[in-house]
Coordinates of C-alpha atoms in Angstrom, one line a residue:
M159 CA 33.9 1.9 4.1
S160 CA 33.6 3.8 0.9
Q161 CA 30.2 3.5 -0.8
V162 CA 31.5 4.2 -4.4
N163 CA 30.9 0.7 -5.6
K164 CA 27.6 0.1 -3.8
I165 CA 25.8 3.1 -5.3
K166 CA 25.5 1.2 -8.6
D167 CA 23.1 -1.3 -6.9
V168 CA 20.6 1.3 -5.9
M169 CA 20.8 3.7 -8.9
A170 CA 17.8 3.8 -11.2
F171 CA 16.4 5.7 -14.2
V172 CA 12.9 7.1 -14.7
F173 CA 11.2 6.8 -18.1
I174 CA 7.8 8.3 -19.0
D175 CA 6.3 7.2 -22.2
D176 CA 9.7 5.5 -22.9
E177 CA 11.6 8.9 -22.7
F178 CA 14.3 9.2 -20.1
K179 CA 13.3 11.9 -17.5
G180 CA 15.7 11.6 -14.6
C181 CA 17.4 9.5 -12.0
A182 CA 16.2 7.8 -8.8
V183 CA 17.2 5.5 -6.0
I184 CA 15.7 2.0 -5.9
F185 CA 15.7 -0.3 -2.9
K186 CA 13.8 -2.9 -0.9
N187 CA 11.9 -1.9 2.2
E188 CA 10.5 -4.9 4.0
N189 CA 8.7 -6.9 1.3
Y190 CA 8.3 -3.9 -1.0
I191 CA 10.3 -2.3 -3.8
L192 CA 10.4 1.5 -3.5
V193 CA 11.9 4.3 -5.5
V194 CA 12.7 7.8 -4.3
T195 CA 13.1 10.6 -6.8
A196 CA 12.4 14.3 -7.4
Y197 CA 8.7 15.0 -7.8
H198 CA 9.2 17.1 -10.9
V199 CA 10.7 14.1 -12.7
I200 CA 7.4 12.2 -12.5
S201 CA 4.9 15.0 -12.1
T202 CA 3.5 14.8 -15.7
A203 CA 2.3 11.3 -15.0
V204 CA 0.9 11.7 -11.4
S205 CA -0.4 15.3 -11.2
H206 CA -3.8 14.7 -12.8
M207 CA -7.0 13.3 -11.2
D208 CA -6.4 10.0 -12.9
N209 CA -2.9 8.9 -12.1
C210 CA -1.2 7.5 -15.2
F211 CA 1.2 5.1 -13.4
H212 CA 1.3 2.9 -16.5
R213 CA 3.2 5.7 -18.3
I214 CA 6.1 5.3 -15.8
K215 CA 8.9 2.7 -16.1
I216 CA 11.8 2.3 -13.7
K217 CA 15.0 0.7 -15.0
N218 CA 18.0 -0.1 -12.7
E219 CA 21.7 -0.3 -13.8
N220 CA 21.4 -4.1 -14.1
G221 CA 18.7 -3.6 -16.8
S222 CA 15.7 -4.8 -14.8
I223 CA 12.5 -2.9 -15.6
Y224 CA 9.7 -2.2 -13.1
S225 CA 6.2 -0.8 -13.3
V226 CA 4.6 1.5 -10.7
S227 CA 1.6 0.7 -8.6
D228 CA 1.3 3.7 -6.3
C229 CA 2.9 7.0 -5.4
K230 CA 3.3 9.5 -2.6
F231 CA 4.8 12.9 -3.0
C232 CA 5.3 16.4 -1.6
A233 CA 5.4 18.9 -4.4
E234 CA 6.6 21.7 -2.1
K235 CA 9.8 19.7 -1.2
D236 CA 10.0 18.2 -4.7
I237 CA 10.2 14.6 -3.5
A238 CA 8.3 11.5 -4.5
I239 CA 8.1 7.8 -3.4
L240 CA 7.1 5.3 -6.0
Y241 CA 5.9 1.8 -5.1
L242 CA 6.9 -0.8 -7.6
I243 CA 5.7 -4.2 -8.8
G244 CA 8.2 -7.1 -8.7
G245 CA 10.5 -9.2 -6.6
T246 CA 13.0 -7.8 -4.1
N247 CA 15.7 -10.5 -4.4
E248 CA 18.3 -8.4 -6.3
L249 CA 17.8 -5.2 -4.4
N250 CA 19.6 -3.6 -1.4
T251 CA 18.4 -1.7 1.6
I252 CA 19.2 1.9 2.4
V253 CA 18.9 4.1 5.5
F254 CA 17.6 7.7 5.5
F255 CA 19.6 10.4 7.2
S256 CA 17.4 12.3 9.6
G257 CA 19.8 14.7 11.2
T258 CA 21.5 17.9 10.1
L259 CA 24.6 17.5 7.9
K260 CA 27.8 18.9 9.2
P261 CA 29.5 21.3 6.7
E262 CA 32.6 19.1 6.5
T263 CA 30.6 15.9 5.6
D264 CA 31.9 14.0 2.6
L265 CA 29.1 13.1 0.2
I266 CA 28.9 11.2 -3.0
S267 CA 26.3 10.7 -5.8
K268 CA 26.0 8.9 -9.1
V269 CA 24.2 10.8 -11.9
K270 CA 23.2 10.5 -15.5
S271 CA 22.0 13.3 -17.7
K272 CA 20.4 13.1 -21.1
T273 CA 23.8 13.9 -22.8
M274 CA 25.8 11.3 -20.8
S275 CA 26.4 7.9 -22.4
M276 CA 27.3 6.5 -19.0
P277 CA 26.6 7.5 -15.4
A278 CA 29.3 9.6 -13.6
I279 CA 30.3 9.9 -9.9
L280 CA 29.9 13.3 -8.2
Y281 CA 31.9 14.1 -5.1
S282 CA 31.1 17.0 -2.7
Q283 CA 33.9 19.5 -2.5
E284 CA 34.5 22.2 0.1
Q285 CA 31.6 22.6 2.5
V286 CA 28.0 21.3 2.5
E287 CA 25.6 24.3 2.8
Q288 CA 22.3 23.9 4.6
H289 CA 20.0 26.0 2.5
D290 CA 16.9 25.7 4.7
D291 CA 15.0 23.0 6.6
S292 CA 14.1 21.1 3.5
C293 CA 17.2 21.2 1.3
F294 CA 21.0 21.6 1.2
I295 CA 23.6 22.6 -1.4
I296 CA 26.7 20.7 -2.3
N297 CA 29.7 22.0 -4.3
V298 CA 31.0 19.6 -7.0
S299 CA 33.7 19.7 -9.7
K300 CA 32.8 22.2 -12.4
D301 CA 34.2 19.8 -15.0
I302 CA 31.3 17.4 -14.6
L303 CA 28.6 20.1 -15.0
G304 CA 29.5 20.6 -18.7
D305 CA 28.8 18.7 -21.9
S306 CA 30.7 18.3 -25.2
S307 CA 28.7 21.1 -26.8
G308 CA 30.0 23.7 -24.3
N309 CA 26.9 24.0 -22.3
W310 CA 27.1 24.4 -18.5
G311 CA 24.9 23.9 -15.5
A312 CA 21.2 23.0 -15.8
N313 CA 21.3 23.1 -19.6
A314 CA 24.0 20.5 -19.8
M315 CA 22.8 18.3 -16.9
E316 CA 19.1 17.8 -17.6
G317 CA 18.2 14.4 -16.2
I318 CA 20.3 14.3 -13.0
S319 CA 17.4 15.3 -10.8
G320 CA 16.3 12.5 -8.5
A321 CA 19.8 11.0 -8.1
G322 CA 20.7 10.0 -4.6
V323 CA 23.3 11.7 -2.5
F324 CA 24.9 9.5 0.1
L325 CA 27.5 9.6 2.9
K326 CA 30.7 8.8 1.2
T327 CA 32.1 6.6 3.9
H328 CA 29.9 4.4 6.2
Q329 CA 29.1 0.8 6.7
Y330 CA 25.6 1.3 5.4
L331 CA 24.2 3.2 2.4
I332 CA 23.0 6.4 4.1
L333 CA 20.9 8.5 1.8
T334 CA 21.2 12.2 2.8
G335 CA 19.1 13.6 0.0
I336 CA 18.3 13.6 -3.7
I337 CA 19.3 16.1 -6.3
T338 CA 16.5 18.5 -7.3
S339 CA 18.1 21.3 -9.2
I340 CA 21.2 23.2 -10.4
P341 CA 20.9 26.9 -9.7
D342 CA 21.3 29.5 -12.4
E343 CA 24.9 30.0 -11.2
G344 CA 25.7 26.5 -12.5
M345 CA 29.1 27.7 -13.4
L346 CA 29.8 27.8 -9.7
A347 CA 29.2 24.1 -9.5
K348 CA 26.5 24.1 -6.9
V349 CA 23.8 21.4 -6.8
V350 CA 20.6 21.7 -4.7
C351 CA 19.4 18.6 -2.9
S352 CA 16.2 17.9 -0.9
N353 CA 16.8 16.4 2.5
A354 CA 16.2 12.7 3.0
N355 CA 14.2 13.3 6.1
G356 CA 11.3 14.5 3.9
F357 CA 10.8 10.9 2.8
L358 CA 10.5 9.8 6.4
S359 CA 7.4 12.0 6.7
L360 CA 5.8 10.4 3.6
E361 CA 6.5 6.7 4.5
S362 CA 6.8 5.7 8.2
S363 CA 8.3 2.3 7.5
L364 CA 11.6 3.8 6.1
K365 CA 14.7 3.2 8.2
A366 CA 16.1 6.4 9.7
Y367 CA 19.6 7.2 10.8
N368 CA 20.9 10.1 12.9
D369 CA 24.5 10.4 14.1
S370 CA 23.9 13.4 16.4

């Protein structure tokens, strides 16, 4: 079962002081609302002695807005979990991939940058590259990594960090990782993603999946 249409239900956007900073994945976990994103997306609001959660707002594609009550993060892996305030009725569940991705795995993501008026779908092309124990690299269409001003790579795609990367075809929404950066060779259409299993170390109640 393709997950193209389901990703909309878990896509979210991070705002700090009402400014769009990046993407995220929003979901329900037991009776809680959680968001996973890249740490650098929210670091300016949580890296001080006094966490300024009130500065962060999460908005999903349906227009609902959530406040943050707590946060866990690993700066080294560039991942963060936000705990939100609100009801879980409209939200879906996701499962976190805990194994090692095969090179031929088909992946899909939905992203929005600061220059995009609407979110766009990213499909992995060629082979998934396991970069190290904490991250992997996907190859995507070069066309989507440019903007109308002729910029390419990281300059054109500011804001896509934190977007979820999922197995393209599965009965469940299986999160394999989140986008954390576009290398300097953005023209080669490579996107770096932190492994989803890093979140399992931060929050033990998350649901894990391993197909090995």
